[in-house]
Coordinates of C-alpha atoms in Angstrom, one line a residue:
M293 CA 174.0 -38.9 -33.6
R294 CA 172.0 -41.4 -31.4
S295 CA 173.1 -39.6 -28.2
Q296 CA 171.5 -36.3 -29.8
V297 CA 168.2 -38.3 -30.5
F298 CA 168.2 -39.4 -27.1
M299 CA 168.5 -35.9 -25.6
T300 CA 165.8 -34.5 -28.0
K301 CA 163.5 -37.1 -26.8
T302 CA 164.4 -36.8 -23.1
A303 CA 164.0 -33.1 -23.3
Q304 CA 160.5 -33.8 -24.7
L305 CA 159.5 -36.4 -22.0
N306 CA 160.6 -34.0 -19.5
E307 CA 158.3 -31.1 -21.0
I308 CA 155.5 -33.6 -20.9
S309 CA 156.2 -34.2 -17.7
D310 CA 156.2 -30.7 -16.6
K311 CA 152.8 -29.8 -18.6
F312 CA 150.8 -32.7 -17.0
K313 CA 152.3 -31.7 -13.2
E314 CA 151.1 -28.2 -13.9
M315 CA 147.4 -29.5 -14.9
E316 CA 147.5 -31.7 -11.9
I317 CA 148.2 -28.6 -9.8
L318 CA 145.5 -26.6 -11.8
A319 CA 143.0 -29.4 -10.9
Y320 CA 143.7 -29.0 -7.1
S321 CA 143.9 -25.3 -7.1
M322 CA 140.5 -25.1 -8.9
C323 CA 138.9 -27.5 -6.1
V324 CA 139.6 -24.9 -3.5
T325 CA 140.0 -21.5 -4.7
K326 CA 136.8 -19.2 -4.2
S327 CA 137.3 -16.7 -6.7
T328 CA 135.2 -17.4 -10.0
N329 CA 137.8 -15.3 -12.1
D330 CA 140.7 -17.3 -10.9
R331 CA 138.7 -20.6 -11.6
A332 CA 137.9 -19.6 -15.4
S333 CA 141.6 -18.4 -15.9
M334 CA 142.7 -21.8 -14.7
L335 CA 140.4 -23.6 -17.1
E336 CA 141.7 -21.6 -20.2
Q337 CA 145.4 -22.3 -18.8
S338 CA 144.7 -26.0 -18.6
A339 CA 143.0 -26.2 -22.2
A340 CA 146.1 -24.4 -23.6
T341 CA 148.4 -26.9 -21.8
K342 CA 146.5 -29.9 -22.7
E343 CA 147.1 -28.7 -26.7
E344 CA 150.9 -28.5 -25.7
I345 CA 151.0 -32.1 -24.5
N346 CA 149.4 -33.6 -27.5
S347 CA 151.6 -31.8 -30.0
L348 CA 154.6 -33.0 -28.0
L349 CA 153.1 -36.6 -27.9
E350 CA 152.7 -36.5 -31.6
Q351 CA 156.4 -35.3 -32.4
L352 CA 157.5 -38.3 -29.8
D353 CA 155.7 -40.6 -32.0
Q354 CA 157.1 -39.4 -35.2
M355 CA 160.7 -40.0 -33.5
A356 CA 160.0 -43.4 -32.6
V357 CA 161.9 -45.8 -34.7
T358 CA 162.0 -49.4 -33.4
E359 CA 158.8 -51.4 -32.2
D360 CA 159.7 -51.2 -28.6
E361 CA 159.9 -47.2 -28.8
K362 CA 156.6 -47.2 -30.6
S363 CA 154.8 -49.3 -28.0
R364 CA 156.2 -47.1 -25.2
V365 CA 154.9 -44.1 -26.8
K366 CA 151.5 -45.5 -27.2
N367 CA 151.4 -46.5 -23.4
I368 CA 152.2 -42.9 -22.4
T369 CA 149.6 -41.7 -24.7
A370 CA 147.1 -44.1 -23.1
Y371 CA 147.8 -43.3 -19.7
Y372 CA 147.9 -39.6 -20.3
Q373 CA 144.4 -40.3 -21.9
G374 CA 143.2 -41.7 -18.6
F375 CA 144.8 -38.8 -16.7
T376 CA 142.7 -36.3 -19.1
D377 CA 139.5 -38.3 -18.5
A378 CA 140.1 -38.0 -14.7
Y379 CA 140.9 -34.4 -15.3
Q380 CA 137.4 -33.6 -17.3
K381 CA 135.8 -35.0 -14.4
V382 CA 137.3 -32.7 -12.0
T383 CA 136.3 -29.7 -14.1
D384 CA 132.9 -30.8 -14.7
S385 CA 132.2 -31.1 -11.1
I386 CA 133.8 -27.7 -10.5
E387 CA 131.8 -26.0 -13.1
N388 CA 128.5 -27.8 -11.6
G389 CA 129.1 -26.4 -8.4
N390 CA 129.9 -29.8 -6.8
K391 CA 133.4 -29.2 -5.0
T392 CA 133.1 -32.0 -2.7
Q393 CA 132.6 -34.4 -5.7
A394 CA 135.6 -32.7 -7.7
Q395 CA 137.7 -33.2 -4.3
E396 CA 137.1 -36.8 -4.4
Y397 CA 138.1 -37.1 -8.3
C398 CA 141.4 -35.3 -7.3
N399 CA 142.4 -37.4 -4.3
L400 CA 141.3 -40.9 -5.9
E401 CA 141.3 -41.2 -9.9
L402 CA 143.3 -38.0 -10.7
F403 CA 146.3 -38.9 -8.3
K404 CA 146.1 -42.4 -9.5
A405 CA 146.2 -41.5 -13.1
A406 CA 149.2 -39.1 -12.5
N407 CA 151.0 -41.8 -10.6
K408 CA 150.8 -44.4 -13.7
L409 CA 151.8 -41.4 -16.0
S410 CA 154.7 -40.5 -13.8
D411 CA 155.9 -44.2 -13.6
E412 CA 155.7 -44.6 -17.3
L413 CA 157.7 -41.5 -18.1
A414 CA 160.2 -42.8 -15.7
S415 CA 160.4 -46.2 -17.6
Y416 CA 160.8 -44.5 -20.7
I417 CA 163.8 -42.3 -19.4
E418 CA 165.2 -45.7 -17.9
F419 CA 164.9 -47.4 -21.3
Y420 CA 166.8 -44.6 -23.1
N421 CA 169.6 -44.8 -20.2
A422 CA 170.0 -48.4 -21.2
D423 CA 170.0 -47.8 -24.7
V424 CA 172.8 -45.1 -24.4
D425 CA 174.9 -47.3 -22.2
R426 CA 174.6 -49.9 -25.1
V427 CA 175.7 -47.3 -27.6
V428 CA 178.8 -46.5 -25.3
A429 CA 179.9 -49.9 -24.8
N430 CA 180.0 -50.4 -28.7
Q431 CA 182.2 -47.3 -29.3
S432 CA 185.9 -48.1 -29.8
T433 CA 187.2 -44.7 -29.2
V434 CA 187.3 -42.5 -26.2
Y435 CA 184.7 -39.9 -25.8
D436 CA 185.7 -36.5 -26.5
S437 CA 184.6 -33.3 -24.1
G438 CA 181.6 -32.9 -26.2
N439 CA 180.2 -36.4 -25.4
Y440 CA 181.2 -35.8 -21.7
A441 CA 179.1 -32.9 -21.8
N442 CA 176.3 -34.5 -23.4
L443 CA 176.2 -37.1 -20.5
I444 CA 176.3 -34.5 -18.1
V445 CA 173.2 -32.8 -19.5
I446 CA 171.3 -35.9 -19.6
G447 CA 172.2 -36.8 -15.9
L448 CA 170.9 -33.2 -15.1
I449 CA 167.8 -33.7 -17.0
V450 CA 167.1 -37.0 -15.3
V451 CA 167.9 -35.4 -11.8
S452 CA 165.6 -32.2 -12.6
L453 CA 162.9 -34.8 -13.6
I454 CA 163.1 -36.6 -10.2
A455 CA 163.2 -33.2 -8.1
S456 CA 160.1 -32.2 -10.1
L457 CA 158.3 -35.1 -9.6
Y458 CA 159.2 -35.2 -5.7
I459 CA 158.1 -31.3 -5.5
T460 CA 154.7 -32.0 -7.1
I461 CA 153.9 -35.0 -4.8
F462 CA 155.5 -34.0 -1.5
K463 CA 155.6 -30.0 -1.8
V464 CA 152.3 -29.4 -3.4
V465 CA 149.9 -32.5 -3.5
R466 CA 150.3 -33.7 -0.1
P467 CA 150.2 -30.1 1.9
I468 CA 146.9 -29.6 -0.4
R469 CA 145.5 -32.7 0.9
K470 CA 146.5 -32.3 4.6
T471 CA 145.0 -28.8 4.4
S472 CA 141.7 -29.9 2.9
K473 CA 141.3 -32.5 5.5
E474 CA 142.3 -30.4 8.6
L475 CA 139.6 -27.8 7.3
K476 CA 136.7 -30.6 6.6
V477 CA 137.2 -31.4 10.3
I478 CA 136.8 -28.0 11.4
V479 CA 133.8 -27.3 9.3
K480 CA 132.2 -30.6 10.4
D481 CA 132.7 -29.5 13.9
M482 CA 131.1 -26.1 13.3
Q483 CA 128.1 -27.7 11.7
S484 CA 127.6 -30.1 14.7
G485 CA 127.8 -26.8 17.0
H486 CA 130.6 -28.1 18.9
A487 CA 133.4 -26.4 17.2
D488 CA 136.7 -25.6 19.1
L489 CA 137.2 -22.0 17.9
T490 CA 140.3 -21.6 19.9
K491 CA 142.1 -24.2 17.6
R492 CA 143.9 -22.0 14.9
V493 CA 144.1 -23.2 11.1
T494 CA 148.0 -23.8 10.1
V495 CA 148.9 -21.2 7.5
K496 CA 152.1 -21.4 5.5
G497 CA 153.2 -19.8 2.4
N498 CA 151.9 -16.9 0.1
D499 CA 150.0 -19.0 -2.5
E500 CA 146.1 -19.6 -3.1
I501 CA 146.1 -22.5 -0.6
S502 CA 147.6 -20.2 2.0
E503 CA 145.0 -17.4 1.2
L504 CA 142.3 -19.8 1.5
C505 CA 143.7 -20.8 5.0
Q506 CA 144.1 -17.1 5.8
S507 CA 140.4 -16.6 5.1
F508 CA 139.2 -19.3 7.1
E509 CA 141.1 -18.3 10.0
Q510 CA 139.8 -14.9 10.0
M511 CA 136.3 -16.4 9.9
R512 CA 137.4 -18.6 12.8
E513 CA 138.6 -15.4 14.9
Q514 CA 135.4 -13.6 14.0
L515 CA 133.2 -16.3 15.2
K516 CA 135.3 -16.8 18.5
Q517 CA 134.7 -12.9 19.1
S518 CA 130.8 -13.3 18.5
S519 CA 130.9 -16.3 20.8
E520 CA 132.8 -14.4 23.4
E521 CA 130.7 -11.5 23.1
R522 CA 127.4 -13.4 23.4
V523 CA 128.5 -15.2 26.7
L524 CA 129.5 -11.6 28.1
N525 CA 126.2 -10.3 27.1
E526 CA 124.2 -13.1 28.5
K527 CA 126.2 -12.6 31.7
E528 CA 125.3 -8.9 31.8
N529 CA 121.8 -9.4 31.0
R530 CA 121.5 -11.9 34.1
E531 CA 123.2 -9.6 36.2
L532 CA 121.1 -6.9 35.2
I533 CA 117.9 -8.8 36.1
S534 CA 119.3 -10.0 39.4
N535 CA 120.3 -6.2 40.3
I536 CA 116.8 -5.0 39.2
S537 CA 114.9 -7.5 40.8
H538 CA 116.9 -6.8 44.2
D539 CA 116.3 -3.1 43.9
L540 CA 112.7 -3.3 43.1
K541 CA 112.0 -5.6 45.9
T542 CA 113.3 -3.2 48.5
P543 CA 111.1 -0.2 47.8
I544 CA 107.8 -2.6 47.0
T545 CA 108.4 -4.1 50.3
A546 CA 108.7 -0.9 52.0
I547 CA 105.6 0.3 50.3
K548 CA 103.5 -2.7 51.2
G549 CA 104.6 -2.2 54.6
Y550 CA 103.5 1.3 55.1
V551 CA 100.1 0.8 53.1
E552 CA 99.6 -2.2 55.5
G553 CA 100.3 0.3 58.4
I554 CA 97.5 2.7 56.9
M555 CA 94.9 -0.1 56.6
D556 CA 95.6 -1.2 60.0
G557 CA 95.0 2.1 61.4
V558 CA 98.7 2.6 62.7
A559 CA 99.0 6.0 60.9
D560 CA 96.3 7.4 63.4
T561 CA 97.5 10.9 63.2
P562 CA 98.1 13.6 60.5
E563 CA 101.7 13.6 61.0
K564 CA 102.3 10.0 60.8
M565 CA 99.8 9.7 57.8
E566 CA 101.8 12.4 56.1
K567 CA 105.2 10.6 56.9
Y568 CA 103.6 7.4 55.5
V569 CA 102.4 8.8 52.6
R570 CA 105.7 10.7 51.8
T571 CA 107.5 7.5 52.1
I572 CA 105.2 5.8 49.9
Y573 CA 105.7 8.9 47.3
N574 CA 109.6 8.7 47.7
K575 CA 109.8 4.8 47.1
T576 CA 107.6 4.9 44.0
N577 CA 109.9 7.5 42.8
E578 CA 113.1 5.2 43.3
M579 CA 111.1 2.6 41.3
D580 CA 110.4 5.2 38.4
L581 CA 114.0 5.8 38.2
L582 CA 115.1 2.1 38.1
I583 CA 112.4 1.7 35.3
N584 CA 113.6 4.5 33.4
E585 CA 117.4 3.4 33.4
L586 CA 116.3 -0.1 32.3
T587 CA 114.5 1.6 29.3
I588 CA 117.4 3.8 28.5
Y589 CA 119.8 0.6 28.9
S590 CA 118.0 -1.2 26.1
K591 CA 118.0 1.6 23.8
I592 CA 122.0 1.9 24.5
D593 CA 122.4 -1.4 23.1
T594 CA 120.6 -0.7 20.0
N595 CA 121.9 2.8 19.7
R596 CA 118.4 4.2 19.8
I597 CA 118.5 6.9 22.5
P598 CA 116.1 9.8 21.4
Y599 CA 118.1 13.0 21.3
N600 CA 116.8 16.4 20.1
F601 CA 119.6 18.8 20.1
S602 CA 119.3 22.6 20.3
K603 CA 121.4 25.7 21.2
I604 CA 121.2 26.1 24.9
N605 CA 122.5 29.0 26.6
V606 CA 124.5 27.4 29.8
A607 CA 123.8 30.2 32.4
E608 CA 120.1 30.1 31.7
Y609 CA 119.8 26.3 31.8
F610 CA 121.9 25.7 34.8
E611 CA 120.3 28.2 36.8
D612 CA 117.0 26.3 36.2
C613 CA 118.5 23.1 37.3
V614 CA 120.1 24.3 40.6
E615 CA 117.0 25.8 41.6
E616 CA 115.1 22.5 40.8
I617 CA 117.9 20.6 42.5
G618 CA 118.3 23.0 45.4
M619 CA 114.5 22.5 46.5
D620 CA 115.0 18.6 46.7
L621 CA 118.5 18.7 48.6
D622 CA 117.1 21.5 51.0
S623 CA 114.1 19.2 52.1
K624 CA 117.0 16.7 52.8
G625 CA 119.5 18.9 54.8
I626 CA 122.0 19.0 52.3
G627 CA 123.8 22.0 51.4
L628 CA 124.2 23.2 47.8
S629 CA 126.4 25.8 46.0
Y630 CA 126.5 26.9 42.6
I631 CA 129.4 29.2 40.8
N632 CA 129.3 30.1 37.2
Y633 CA 132.8 31.0 36.0
A634 CA 131.9 31.2 32.4
E635 CA 130.4 34.1 30.4
D636 CA 126.7 34.6 30.6
D637 CA 126.4 34.3 26.7
I638 CA 128.3 31.0 26.2
V639 CA 125.8 28.6 24.1
V640 CA 126.3 24.8 23.6
I641 CA 124.6 22.2 21.1
M642 CA 122.9 19.6 23.6
D643 CA 119.7 17.7 24.3
P644 CA 118.5 19.5 27.3
E645 CA 116.4 16.5 28.5
Q646 CA 119.2 14.0 28.1
I647 CA 121.7 16.4 29.9
R648 CA 119.1 16.9 32.7
R649 CA 119.2 13.2 33.2
V650 CA 122.9 13.1 33.4
I651 CA 122.9 15.9 36.1
H652 CA 120.1 14.1 38.1
N653 CA 122.0 10.9 38.0
I654 CA 125.4 12.5 39.5
I655 CA 123.3 14.3 41.9
S656 CA 121.4 11.3 42.9
N657 CA 124.6 9.1 43.2
S658 CA 126.4 11.9 45.4
V659 CA 123.1 12.1 47.8
K660 CA 123.2 8.2 48.1
Y661 CA 126.9 8.1 49.5
L662 CA 126.8 11.2 51.6
D663 CA 127.7 9.7 55.3
K664 CA 128.5 13.0 56.9
Q665 CA 126.0 14.9 59.0
N666 CA 126.7 18.4 57.3
G667 CA 126.4 17.0 53.8
F668 CA 127.2 19.5 50.7
I669 CA 127.2 19.4 47.1
N670 CA 129.1 22.1 44.9
I671 CA 128.3 22.7 41.3
R672 CA 130.9 24.7 39.1
V673 CA 130.7 25.7 35.5
R674 CA 134.0 26.9 33.8
D675 CA 135.1 27.7 30.5
V676 CA 138.0 25.8 29.2
G677 CA 138.8 27.0 25.4
D678 CA 136.7 25.3 22.9
F679 CA 134.6 23.3 25.7
V680 CA 132.5 23.9 28.7
Q681 CA 133.1 22.1 31.8
F682 CA 131.0 21.1 34.5
E683 CA 131.7 20.2 38.2
F684 CA 129.9 18.2 40.9
E685 CA 131.8 18.1 44.1
D686 CA 130.5 16.3 47.3
N687 CA 131.8 15.4 50.7
G688 CA 130.6 11.6 50.7
R689 CA 132.4 8.6 51.5
G690 CA 134.5 8.8 48.2
I691 CA 135.6 5.9 45.7
A692 CA 138.6 3.7 46.4
A693 CA 141.4 4.2 43.7
K694 CA 141.2 0.5 42.5
D695 CA 137.3 1.3 41.8
L696 CA 137.8 4.7 40.0
P697 CA 138.7 3.5 36.6
Y698 CA 135.6 1.2 36.5
I699 CA 132.7 3.5 37.7
F700 CA 131.6 4.1 34.3
E701 CA 131.4 0.4 33.2
R702 CA 128.1 -1.4 33.0
F703 CA 127.0 -3.3 36.0
Y704 CA 130.1 -2.3 38.0
R705 CA 129.5 -1.7 41.7
A706 CA 132.2 -0.6 44.2
E707 CA 131.8 -2.4 47.4
K708 CA 128.8 -4.3 46.4
S709 CA 127.9 -5.0 49.9
R710 CA 127.2 -1.5 50.6
N711 CA 125.4 -1.0 47.2
S712 CA 122.9 -3.7 48.2
A713 CA 121.9 -1.5 50.8
T714 CA 121.7 1.9 49.0
G715 CA 120.2 0.2 45.7
G716 CA 120.9 1.0 42.1
S717 CA 121.1 -1.0 39.0
G718 CA 124.9 -0.7 38.5
I719 CA 124.1 0.9 35.0
G720 CA 123.4 4.6 35.9
L721 CA 126.9 6.1 35.3
S722 CA 127.2 4.0 32.0
I723 CA 124.2 5.5 30.5
V724 CA 125.8 8.9 31.8
K725 CA 128.9 8.4 29.9
K726 CA 127.0 7.2 26.8
I727 CA 125.0 10.5 26.7
I728 CA 128.1 12.7 27.3
E729 CA 130.2 10.8 24.5
D730 CA 126.9 11.1 22.0
H731 CA 127.5 14.8 22.7
G732 CA 131.0 14.8 21.7
G733 CA 132.1 15.3 25.1
K734 CA 134.0 13.4 27.7
I735 CA 133.3 12.5 31.6
W736 CA 135.6 11.5 34.3
A737 CA 136.0 11.6 38.2
T738 CA 138.5 12.4 41.0
S739 CA 138.1 10.8 44.5
K740 CA 139.7 10.3 48.1
E741 CA 138.1 7.9 50.2
S742 CA 136.4 9.6 53.3
S743 CA 136.6 13.2 51.8
G744 CA 134.5 12.8 48.7
T745 CA 134.2 12.6 44.9
T746 CA 134.1 15.2 42.1
M747 CA 132.6 14.4 38.7
Y748 CA 133.4 16.1 35.6
F749 CA 132.1 16.4 32.0
V750 CA 132.7 18.8 29.1
I751 CA 130.6 19.8 26.1
R752 CA 132.0 21.4 23.2
K753 CA 130.8 25.2 22.8
Y754 CA 128.6 26.4 19.9
Q755 CA 130.7 28.5 17.5
E756 CA 129.0 30.6 14.6
V757 CA 130.3 29.8 11.2
P758 CA 131.1 33.2 9.4
N759 CA 128.5 33.8 6.4
E760 CA 130.8 34.1 3.4
Q761 CA 128.6 36.9 2.0
N762 CA 129.7 38.9 4.9
I763 CA 133.4 38.4 4.5
D764 CA 135.0 41.6 3.2
H765 CA 137.2 40.5 0.2

């Protein structure tokens, strides 16, 4: 009979231990969770658990027979009161929005009260172990199989209690405190502006603490990417300023020289004067082109390139462009051919001014790198199904195979020493690519060194959508 009473009391002690551990874990979870709904749910759960523990303590007090037992129950109740007082400080701090103070209460008062309560519960279990030993020593008969079974159950309960304490302290509380310390160090480094964004946050398990660490790790990765992009943008801007400064200096120096020649009377014949004035005009055009590229570049970064799309007849549009280009190339002694393999009625949706910018940029690059006496440029238009393909072929110096994949990247310059002589900001073809892609098209190039380069781009055809009223049902 005494053994049965012991088993009942031990079961109650074990249940009390489990319940207060549950409250301890809830307190730590409320300190780290971001979800207001989860925190409210935890508060409700802890209140219910607290009522259950109070009920179990009342039952345990009623079952106490000796003064020693009553004294031990009183001690457990007192330690539990200390635990609940510390728990109340944690919940009050959380409800007031002070998570830092809540974590301090968890790490100091709550953890200390929990240890005291655990020790007192273990002492009570040990007290009953000794009591059972006295009962066994006074029995004059051999235990039957039922008594042995009771002892095994008691042993299992004690082992489970010890295991529960180990799991709570070493598997829950310590990892939480370690993670909290790690996150505090990282946040402090971020606030000081010297955070090591390459250092990953350790994420283990699938509980709420792991979800918090995962969210923090995602934030770290985003900050790292933003930092890398900022460094890259700063590098590109410095390179742009350097390129533009160099490329503006060349025509300005030339203009200054020719103006001084005119002022000093060097251009003393109509032929020389015309040559000087034409050179000055060409150099100002180069400067205007550079400034236009810089303006478009600034709009690319903010996606503010102005477009005025309209339906354009391809044949008519390119005939006008070729006529304009032909006059300029003819004055430079460069041959031009134009063949339209597509039907004359093909229409596309495009911005004529921006596509004209694309064409002039491609042509100017071809002219810039023509290195043969009989230079030529061939322009072809082809119908390729749902798209119209435009081709620009020259017989210039060509592009090396290693450079070809990168020519549409911003600031990329193949053979920088040559480009320093020919000029160019390094952003022209990147602008061309952006405009074509904004038209829903694609641009690419093929090239062979010493033979020439061919640029291609495609734009989707305009197709009339049948009017439902005209469909014969």
